[in-house]
Every structure is written in C-alpha cells, then in structure tokens.
PDB file of C-alpha atoms in Angstrom:
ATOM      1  CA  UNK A   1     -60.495 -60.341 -11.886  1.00 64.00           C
ATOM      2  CA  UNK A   2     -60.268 -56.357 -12.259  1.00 78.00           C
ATOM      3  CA  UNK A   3     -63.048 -55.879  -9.304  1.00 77.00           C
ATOM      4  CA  UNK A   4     -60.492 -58.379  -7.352  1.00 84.00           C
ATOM      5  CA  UNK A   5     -56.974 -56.722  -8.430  1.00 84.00           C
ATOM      6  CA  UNK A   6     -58.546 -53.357  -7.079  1.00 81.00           C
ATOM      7  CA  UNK A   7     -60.010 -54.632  -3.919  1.00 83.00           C
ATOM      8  CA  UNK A   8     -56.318 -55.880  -2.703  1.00 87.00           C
ATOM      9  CA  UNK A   9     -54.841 -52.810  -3.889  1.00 85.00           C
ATOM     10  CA  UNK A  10     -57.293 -50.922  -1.622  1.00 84.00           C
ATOM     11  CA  UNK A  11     -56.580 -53.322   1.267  1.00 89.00           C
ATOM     12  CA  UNK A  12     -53.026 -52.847   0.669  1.00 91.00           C
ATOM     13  CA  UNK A  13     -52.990 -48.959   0.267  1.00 90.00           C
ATOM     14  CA  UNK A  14     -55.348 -49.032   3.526  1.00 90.00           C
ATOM     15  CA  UNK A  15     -52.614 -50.890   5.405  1.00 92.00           C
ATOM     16  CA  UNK A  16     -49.666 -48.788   4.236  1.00 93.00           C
ATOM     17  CA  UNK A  17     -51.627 -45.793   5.493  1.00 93.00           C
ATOM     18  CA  UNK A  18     -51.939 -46.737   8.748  1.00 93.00           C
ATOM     19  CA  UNK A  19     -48.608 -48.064   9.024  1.00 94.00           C
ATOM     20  CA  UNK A  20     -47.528 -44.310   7.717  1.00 94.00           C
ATOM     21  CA  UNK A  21     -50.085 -42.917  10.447  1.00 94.00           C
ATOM     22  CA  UNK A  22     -48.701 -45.031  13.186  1.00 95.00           C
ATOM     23  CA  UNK A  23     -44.962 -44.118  12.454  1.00 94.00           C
ATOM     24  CA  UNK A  24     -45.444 -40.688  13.011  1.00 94.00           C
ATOM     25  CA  UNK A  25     -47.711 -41.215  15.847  1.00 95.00           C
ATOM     26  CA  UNK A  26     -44.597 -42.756  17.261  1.00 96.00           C
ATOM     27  CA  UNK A  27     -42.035 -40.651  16.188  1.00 96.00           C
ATOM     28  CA  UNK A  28     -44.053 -37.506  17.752  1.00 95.00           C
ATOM     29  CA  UNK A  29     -43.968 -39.615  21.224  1.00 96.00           C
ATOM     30  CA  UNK A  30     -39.893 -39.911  20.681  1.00 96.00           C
ATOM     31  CA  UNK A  31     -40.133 -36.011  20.294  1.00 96.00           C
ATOM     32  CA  UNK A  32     -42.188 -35.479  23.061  1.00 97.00           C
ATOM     33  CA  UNK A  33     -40.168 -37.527  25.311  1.00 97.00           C
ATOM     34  CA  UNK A  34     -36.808 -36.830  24.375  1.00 97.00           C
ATOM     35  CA  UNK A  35     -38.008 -32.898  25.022  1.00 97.00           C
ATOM     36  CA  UNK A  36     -38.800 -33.967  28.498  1.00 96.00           C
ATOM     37  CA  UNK A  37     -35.643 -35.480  29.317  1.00 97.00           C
ATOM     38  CA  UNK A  38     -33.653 -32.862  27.803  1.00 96.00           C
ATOM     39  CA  UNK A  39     -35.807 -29.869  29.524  1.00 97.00           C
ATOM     40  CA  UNK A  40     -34.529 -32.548  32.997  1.00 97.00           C
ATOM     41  CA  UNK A  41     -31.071 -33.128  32.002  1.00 96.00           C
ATOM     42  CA  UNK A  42     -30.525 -29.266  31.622  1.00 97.00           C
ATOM     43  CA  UNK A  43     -32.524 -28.664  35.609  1.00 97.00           C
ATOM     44  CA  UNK A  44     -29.741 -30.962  36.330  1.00 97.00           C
ATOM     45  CA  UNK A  45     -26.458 -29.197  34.580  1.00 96.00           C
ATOM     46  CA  UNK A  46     -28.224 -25.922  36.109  1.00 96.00           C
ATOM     47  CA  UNK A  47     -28.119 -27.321  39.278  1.00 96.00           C
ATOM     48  CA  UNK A  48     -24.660 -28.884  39.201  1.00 95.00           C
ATOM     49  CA  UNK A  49     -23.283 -25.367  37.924  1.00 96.00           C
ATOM     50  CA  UNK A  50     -24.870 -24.028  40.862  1.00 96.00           C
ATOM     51  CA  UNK A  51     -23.472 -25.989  43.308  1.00 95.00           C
ATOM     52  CA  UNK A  52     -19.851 -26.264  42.269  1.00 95.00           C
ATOM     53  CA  UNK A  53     -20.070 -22.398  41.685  1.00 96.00           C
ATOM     54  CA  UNK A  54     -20.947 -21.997  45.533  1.00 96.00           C
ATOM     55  CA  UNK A  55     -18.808 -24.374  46.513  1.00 94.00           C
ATOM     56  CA  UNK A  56     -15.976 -22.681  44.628  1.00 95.00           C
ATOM     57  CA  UNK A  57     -16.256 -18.964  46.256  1.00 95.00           C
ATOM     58  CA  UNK A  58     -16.498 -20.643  49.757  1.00 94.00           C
ATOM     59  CA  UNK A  59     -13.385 -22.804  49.120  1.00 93.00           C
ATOM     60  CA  UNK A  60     -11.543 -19.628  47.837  1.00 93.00           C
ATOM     61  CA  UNK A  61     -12.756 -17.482  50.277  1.00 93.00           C
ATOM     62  CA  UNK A  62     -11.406 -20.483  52.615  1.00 90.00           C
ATOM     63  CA  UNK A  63      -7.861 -20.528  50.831  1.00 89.00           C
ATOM     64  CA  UNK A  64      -7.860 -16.357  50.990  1.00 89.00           C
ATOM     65  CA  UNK A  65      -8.749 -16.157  54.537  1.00 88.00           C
ATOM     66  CA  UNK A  66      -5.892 -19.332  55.372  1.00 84.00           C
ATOM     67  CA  UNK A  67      -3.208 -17.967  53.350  1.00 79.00           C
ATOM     68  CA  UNK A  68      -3.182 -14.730  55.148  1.00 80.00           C
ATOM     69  CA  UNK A  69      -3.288 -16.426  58.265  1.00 78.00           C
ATOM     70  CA  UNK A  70      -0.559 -18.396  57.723  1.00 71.00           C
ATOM     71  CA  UNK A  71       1.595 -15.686  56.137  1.00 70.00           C
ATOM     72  CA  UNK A  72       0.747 -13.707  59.277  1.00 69.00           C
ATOM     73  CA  UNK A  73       2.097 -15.972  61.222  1.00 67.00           C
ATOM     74  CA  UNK A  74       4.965 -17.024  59.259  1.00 64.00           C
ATOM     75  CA  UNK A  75       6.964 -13.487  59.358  1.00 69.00           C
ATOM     76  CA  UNK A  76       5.111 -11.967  62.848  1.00 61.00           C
ATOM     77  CA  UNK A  77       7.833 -12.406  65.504  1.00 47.00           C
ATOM     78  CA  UNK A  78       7.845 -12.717  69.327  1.00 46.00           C
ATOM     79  CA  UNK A  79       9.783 -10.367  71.500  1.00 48.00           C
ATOM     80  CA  UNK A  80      11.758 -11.815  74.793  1.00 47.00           C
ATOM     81  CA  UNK A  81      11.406 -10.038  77.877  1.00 44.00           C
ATOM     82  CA  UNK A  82      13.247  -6.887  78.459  1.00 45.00           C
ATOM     83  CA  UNK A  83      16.162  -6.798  80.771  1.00 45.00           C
ATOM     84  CA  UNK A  84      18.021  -3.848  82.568  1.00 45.00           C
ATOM     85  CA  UNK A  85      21.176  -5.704  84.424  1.00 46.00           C
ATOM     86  CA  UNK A  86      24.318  -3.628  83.884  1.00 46.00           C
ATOM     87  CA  UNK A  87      26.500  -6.740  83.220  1.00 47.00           C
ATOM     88  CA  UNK A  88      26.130  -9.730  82.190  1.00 48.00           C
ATOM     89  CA  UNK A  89      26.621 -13.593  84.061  1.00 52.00           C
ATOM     90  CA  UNK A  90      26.387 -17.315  83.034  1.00 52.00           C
ATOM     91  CA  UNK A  91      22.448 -17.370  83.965  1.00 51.00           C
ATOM     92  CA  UNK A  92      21.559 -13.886  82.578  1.00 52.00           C
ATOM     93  CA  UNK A  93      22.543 -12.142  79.348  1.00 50.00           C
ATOM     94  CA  UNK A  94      22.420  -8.017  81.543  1.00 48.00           C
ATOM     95  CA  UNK A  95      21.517  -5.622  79.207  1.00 50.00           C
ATOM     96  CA  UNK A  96      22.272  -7.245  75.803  1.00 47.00           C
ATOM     97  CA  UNK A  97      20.229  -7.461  73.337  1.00 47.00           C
ATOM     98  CA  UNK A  98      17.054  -8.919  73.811  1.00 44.00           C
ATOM     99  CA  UNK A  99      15.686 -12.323  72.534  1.00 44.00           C
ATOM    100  CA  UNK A 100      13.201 -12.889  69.842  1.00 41.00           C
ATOM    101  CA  UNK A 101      11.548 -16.335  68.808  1.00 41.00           C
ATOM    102  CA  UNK A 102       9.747 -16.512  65.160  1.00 45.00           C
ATOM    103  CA  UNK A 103       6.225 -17.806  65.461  1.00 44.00           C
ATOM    104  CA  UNK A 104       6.451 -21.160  63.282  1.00 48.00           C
ATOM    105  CA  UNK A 105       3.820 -22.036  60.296  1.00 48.00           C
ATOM    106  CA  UNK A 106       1.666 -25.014  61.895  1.00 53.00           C
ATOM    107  CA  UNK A 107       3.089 -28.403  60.187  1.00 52.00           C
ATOM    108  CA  UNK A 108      -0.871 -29.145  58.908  1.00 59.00           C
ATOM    109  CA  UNK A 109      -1.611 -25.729  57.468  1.00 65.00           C
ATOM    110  CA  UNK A 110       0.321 -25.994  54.266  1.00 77.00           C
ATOM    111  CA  UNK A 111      -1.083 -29.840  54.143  1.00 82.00           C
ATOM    112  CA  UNK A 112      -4.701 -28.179  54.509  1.00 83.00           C
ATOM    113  CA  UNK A 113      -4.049 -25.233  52.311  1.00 83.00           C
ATOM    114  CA  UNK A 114      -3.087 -28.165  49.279  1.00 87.00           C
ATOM    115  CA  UNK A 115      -5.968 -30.076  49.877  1.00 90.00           C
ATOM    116  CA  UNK A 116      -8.528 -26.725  49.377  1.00 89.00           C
ATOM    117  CA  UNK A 117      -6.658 -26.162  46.229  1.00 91.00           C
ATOM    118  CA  UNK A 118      -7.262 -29.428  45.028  1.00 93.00           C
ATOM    119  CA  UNK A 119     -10.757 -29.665  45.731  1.00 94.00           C
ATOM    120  CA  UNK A 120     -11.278 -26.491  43.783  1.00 93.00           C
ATOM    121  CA  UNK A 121      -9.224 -27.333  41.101  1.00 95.00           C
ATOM    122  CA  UNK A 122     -11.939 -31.200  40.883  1.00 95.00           C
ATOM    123  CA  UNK A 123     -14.830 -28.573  40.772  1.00 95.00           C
ATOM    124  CA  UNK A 124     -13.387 -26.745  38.102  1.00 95.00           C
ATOM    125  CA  UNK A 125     -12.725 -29.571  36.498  1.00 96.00           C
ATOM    126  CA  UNK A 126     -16.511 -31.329  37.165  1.00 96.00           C
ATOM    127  CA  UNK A 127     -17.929 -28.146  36.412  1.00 96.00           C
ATOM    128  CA  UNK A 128     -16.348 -27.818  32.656  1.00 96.00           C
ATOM    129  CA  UNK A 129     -16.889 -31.551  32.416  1.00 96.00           C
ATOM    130  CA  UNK A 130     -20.221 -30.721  32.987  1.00 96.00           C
ATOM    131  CA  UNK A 131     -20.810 -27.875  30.250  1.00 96.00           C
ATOM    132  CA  UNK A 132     -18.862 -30.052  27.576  1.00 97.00           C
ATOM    133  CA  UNK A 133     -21.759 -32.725  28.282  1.00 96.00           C
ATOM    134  CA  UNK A 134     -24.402 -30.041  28.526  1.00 97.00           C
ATOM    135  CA  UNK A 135     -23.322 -29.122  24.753  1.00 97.00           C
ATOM    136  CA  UNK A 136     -23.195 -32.443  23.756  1.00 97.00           C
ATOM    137  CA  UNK A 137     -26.033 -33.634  24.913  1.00 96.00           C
ATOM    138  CA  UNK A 138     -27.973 -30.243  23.354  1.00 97.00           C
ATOM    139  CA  UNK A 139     -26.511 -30.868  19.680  1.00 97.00           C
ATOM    140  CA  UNK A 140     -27.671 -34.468  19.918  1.00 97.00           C
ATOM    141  CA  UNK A 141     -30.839 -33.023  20.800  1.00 97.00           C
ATOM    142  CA  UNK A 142     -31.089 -30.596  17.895  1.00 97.00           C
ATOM    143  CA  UNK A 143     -29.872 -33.266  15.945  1.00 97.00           C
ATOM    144  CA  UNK A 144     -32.463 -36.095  16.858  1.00 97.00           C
ATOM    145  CA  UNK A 145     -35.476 -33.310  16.328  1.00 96.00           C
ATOM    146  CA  UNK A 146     -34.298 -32.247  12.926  1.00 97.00           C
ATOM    147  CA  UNK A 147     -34.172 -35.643  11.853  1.00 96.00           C
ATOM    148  CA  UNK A 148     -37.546 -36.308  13.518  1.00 96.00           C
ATOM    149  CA  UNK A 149     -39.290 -33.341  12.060  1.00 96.00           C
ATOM    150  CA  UNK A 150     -37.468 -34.263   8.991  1.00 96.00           C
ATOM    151  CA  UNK A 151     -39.076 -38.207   9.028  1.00 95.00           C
ATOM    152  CA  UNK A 152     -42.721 -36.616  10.080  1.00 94.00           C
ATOM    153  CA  UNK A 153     -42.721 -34.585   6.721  1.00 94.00           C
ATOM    154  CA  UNK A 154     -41.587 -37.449   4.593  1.00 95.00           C
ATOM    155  CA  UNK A 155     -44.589 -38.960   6.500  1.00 93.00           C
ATOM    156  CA  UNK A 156     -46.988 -36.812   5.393  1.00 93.00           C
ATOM    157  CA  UNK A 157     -45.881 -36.298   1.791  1.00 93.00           C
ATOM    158  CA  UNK A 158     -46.334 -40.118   1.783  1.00 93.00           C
ATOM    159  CA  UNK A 159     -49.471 -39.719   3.293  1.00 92.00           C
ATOM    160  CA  UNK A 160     -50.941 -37.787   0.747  1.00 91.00           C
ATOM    161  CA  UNK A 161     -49.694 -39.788  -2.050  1.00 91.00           C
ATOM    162  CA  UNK A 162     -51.134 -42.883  -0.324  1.00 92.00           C
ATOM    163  CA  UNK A 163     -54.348 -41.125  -0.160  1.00 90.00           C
ATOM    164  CA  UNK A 164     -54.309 -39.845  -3.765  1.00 89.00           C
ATOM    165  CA  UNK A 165     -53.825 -43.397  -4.449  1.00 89.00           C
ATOM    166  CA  UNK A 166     -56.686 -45.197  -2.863  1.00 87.00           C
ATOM    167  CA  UNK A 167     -59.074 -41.950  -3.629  1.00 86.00           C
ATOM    168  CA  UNK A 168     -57.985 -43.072  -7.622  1.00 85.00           C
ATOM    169  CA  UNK A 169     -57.909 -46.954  -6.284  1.00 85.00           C
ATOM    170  CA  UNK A 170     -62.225 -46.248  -5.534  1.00 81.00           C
ATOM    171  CA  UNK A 171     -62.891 -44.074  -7.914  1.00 80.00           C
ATOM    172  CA  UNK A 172     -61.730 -47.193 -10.500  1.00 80.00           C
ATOM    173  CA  UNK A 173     -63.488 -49.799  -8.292  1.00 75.00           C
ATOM    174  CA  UNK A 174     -66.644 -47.758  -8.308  1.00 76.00           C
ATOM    175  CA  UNK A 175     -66.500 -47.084 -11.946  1.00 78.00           C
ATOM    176  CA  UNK A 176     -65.557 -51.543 -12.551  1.00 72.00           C
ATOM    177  CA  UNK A 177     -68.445 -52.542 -10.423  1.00 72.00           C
ATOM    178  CA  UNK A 178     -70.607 -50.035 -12.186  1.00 69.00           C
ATOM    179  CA  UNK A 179     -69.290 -51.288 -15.642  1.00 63.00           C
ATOM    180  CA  UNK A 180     -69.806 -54.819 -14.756  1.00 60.00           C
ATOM    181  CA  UNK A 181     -73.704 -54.320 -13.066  1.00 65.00           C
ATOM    182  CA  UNK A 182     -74.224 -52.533 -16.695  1.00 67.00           C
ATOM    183  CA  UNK A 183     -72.842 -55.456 -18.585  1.00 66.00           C
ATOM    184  CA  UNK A 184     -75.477 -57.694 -16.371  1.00 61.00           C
ATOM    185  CA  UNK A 185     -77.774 -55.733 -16.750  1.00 70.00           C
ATOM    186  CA  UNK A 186     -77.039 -55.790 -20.885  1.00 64.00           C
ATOM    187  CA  UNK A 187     -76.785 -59.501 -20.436  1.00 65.00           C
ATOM    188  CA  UNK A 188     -79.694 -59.797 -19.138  1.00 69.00           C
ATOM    189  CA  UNK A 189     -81.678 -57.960 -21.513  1.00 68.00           C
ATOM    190  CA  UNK A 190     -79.880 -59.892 -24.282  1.00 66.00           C
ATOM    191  CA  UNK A 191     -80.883 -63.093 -22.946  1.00 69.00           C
ATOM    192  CA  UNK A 192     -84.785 -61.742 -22.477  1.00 66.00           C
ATOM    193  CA  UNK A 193     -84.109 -60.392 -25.951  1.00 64.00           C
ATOM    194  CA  UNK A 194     -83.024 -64.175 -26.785  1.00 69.00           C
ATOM    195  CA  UNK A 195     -86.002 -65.531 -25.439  1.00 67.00           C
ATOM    196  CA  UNK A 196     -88.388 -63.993 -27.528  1.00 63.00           C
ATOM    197  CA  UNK A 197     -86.505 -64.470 -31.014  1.00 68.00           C
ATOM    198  CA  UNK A 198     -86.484 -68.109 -29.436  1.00 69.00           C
ATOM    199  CA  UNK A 199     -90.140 -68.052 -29.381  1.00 69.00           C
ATOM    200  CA  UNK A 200     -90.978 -66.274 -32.803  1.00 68.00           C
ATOM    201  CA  UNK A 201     -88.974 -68.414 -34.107  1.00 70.00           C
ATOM    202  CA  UNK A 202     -90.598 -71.441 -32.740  1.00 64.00           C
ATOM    203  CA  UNK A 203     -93.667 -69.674 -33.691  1.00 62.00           C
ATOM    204  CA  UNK A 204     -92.767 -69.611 -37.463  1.00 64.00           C
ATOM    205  CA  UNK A 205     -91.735 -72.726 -38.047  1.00 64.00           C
ATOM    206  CA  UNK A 206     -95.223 -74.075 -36.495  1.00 69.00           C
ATOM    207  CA  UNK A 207     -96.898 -71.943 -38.541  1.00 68.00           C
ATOM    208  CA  UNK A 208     -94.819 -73.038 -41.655  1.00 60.00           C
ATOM    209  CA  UNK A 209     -95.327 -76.604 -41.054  1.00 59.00           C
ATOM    210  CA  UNK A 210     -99.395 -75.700 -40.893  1.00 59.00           C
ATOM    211  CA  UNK A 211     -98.947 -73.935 -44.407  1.00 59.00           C
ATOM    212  CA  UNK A 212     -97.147 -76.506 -45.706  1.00 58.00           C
ATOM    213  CA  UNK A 213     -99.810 -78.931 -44.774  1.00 59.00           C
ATOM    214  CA  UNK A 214    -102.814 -77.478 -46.253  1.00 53.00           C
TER     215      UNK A 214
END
C-alpha cells in the first residue's frame, strides 16, 4: 500500500509539473505576442502623428496664404478714370472728384476659409485622440508584462518545489521497494530457515520413536 500511495503521488506531482511547464510556455507566447502587436500599434500612432502633422502645416500654410489674400482684397480699392472737363453735365461729372469702387471679398472665400479651420481643428483633435490611446494602450502594456513576468516567477518557484517534491517522492519509493525486496528476501530465508527446523525436527522424532523401540 506504501509502494502504491507513492507511485500516485509521483504520477500526480509529474502531472502538476507539466501543467506548471505548459502555463508558462503559454504565458511567454502571450508576451511574445502582445510585444508584437504593441511594437505594430505604435508604427501605426507614428504614422498617424505623421500624417496629421503634415497635413496640419499644409492646411495652415493654406489658411495663411488665403487670409492675406482675402484681406488684400478686402481694403485694396479701384480708382475710376480720370477726367479733365471744366464743368460738369447730366452725363459727365467735369472735373469732380473721381470715382472709386472697393474690390468685394468673394462670397465663398470666408465659407472656404471656415472649412480649413475646421479640418485642422478634426486633426488636432484625431491627433491628441491618438496620443491619449497611444498612452493607454502602453500602460496596459506595461501592465499585462508585469503581471506576466510576475505569473512566470510564481511558475518557477512552483516549479522547484514540485521538483523538490517528486526528487523526495523517489528517493522514498526507492528506499520502500528496497525495504520491501529486503523483507522478501528475509522472508525467504526464514521460510528456508523453516524448512530445515521442519526437517530436524522430523528427524528427531524418528529417531526417538527408534530409541524408544529398542
């Protein structure tokens, strides 16, 4: 019953370390993965950064370059046409003062000019949308690999525990089958040992009988 009792505690210490084996075989994949999506997610942010940053000097270089345009025009003025008649009649002004006409600001341009803003204003916007879930998504990372690392070493303090165990789990199964081969062995001497006071005896009682007799 001993020899038994330690074989399934072997079996079972066997199984428990390969289960402990296995999880961290897995939990080193998780790492591994979740390092290569990360090391992706971050090309991405780069690349997002990237873009809305270009996108953001050639939209202000666009509002810049319109809004001086458009102020130009708004406050240059157009001269009339000179005249030199002494007086004046119904169809011609003479020599009064001339006429000028203010260029007008085009009825689209301050439409346009709201509609850059705006799409600046969205990439600003995407852009530090994008670094909040940059940060976020690099503490979760830190986070999930300190836990990880965390798990593995629990794994392999368990590890050598389990180990400990079954090295002490032979070492008393060795030692039990060796006790009970002795006490065979001592058995088995007994019982030849048996057999001959079995015999003597059988020997002396023939040979009292033959005494008796004569």
């Amino acid at each position: 019953a001993k020899i038994a009792d330690l074989e399934k505690n072997m079996e079972y210490l066997s199984t428990e370390i390969n289960a402990t084996v296995d999880a961290i075989a897995e939990m080193q994949e998780q790492m591994k993965r979740a390092s290569e999506n990360r090391e992706a997610e971050n090309a991405d942010f780069q690349q997002t950064v990237q873009d809305h940053r270009l996108t953001q000097i050639i939209l202000r270089k666009a509002l810049d370059r319109m809004s001086k345009v458009y102020a130009f025009l708004a406050m240059k003025e157009q001269p009339g046409a000179a005249h030199t008649a002494l007086s004046g009649t119904d169809v011609d002004p003479g020599n009064g003062p001339a006429r000028f006409t203010k260029y007008e600001q085009h009825a689209g341009g301050s439409r346009v000019v709201a509609m850059l803003e705006t799409v600046l204003a969205d990439s600003r916007k995407m852009e530090d949308e994008a670094h909040a879930s940059e940060q976020d998504s690099q503490a979760a990372y830190e986070n999930f690999m300190k836990d990880s690392n965390k798990s593995i070493k629990q794994g392999g303090e368990t590890l050598i525990s389990l180990a400990e165990a079954k090295a002490a789990a032979e070492a008393s199964l060795s030692m039990a089958k060796e006790d009970h081969k002795s006490t065979l062995t001592e058995l088995e001497g007994l019982n030849g040992v048996l057999g001959d006071l079995r015999k003597s005896c059988d020997f002396l009682v023939k040979n009292f009988d033959a005494r008796q007799s004569a």
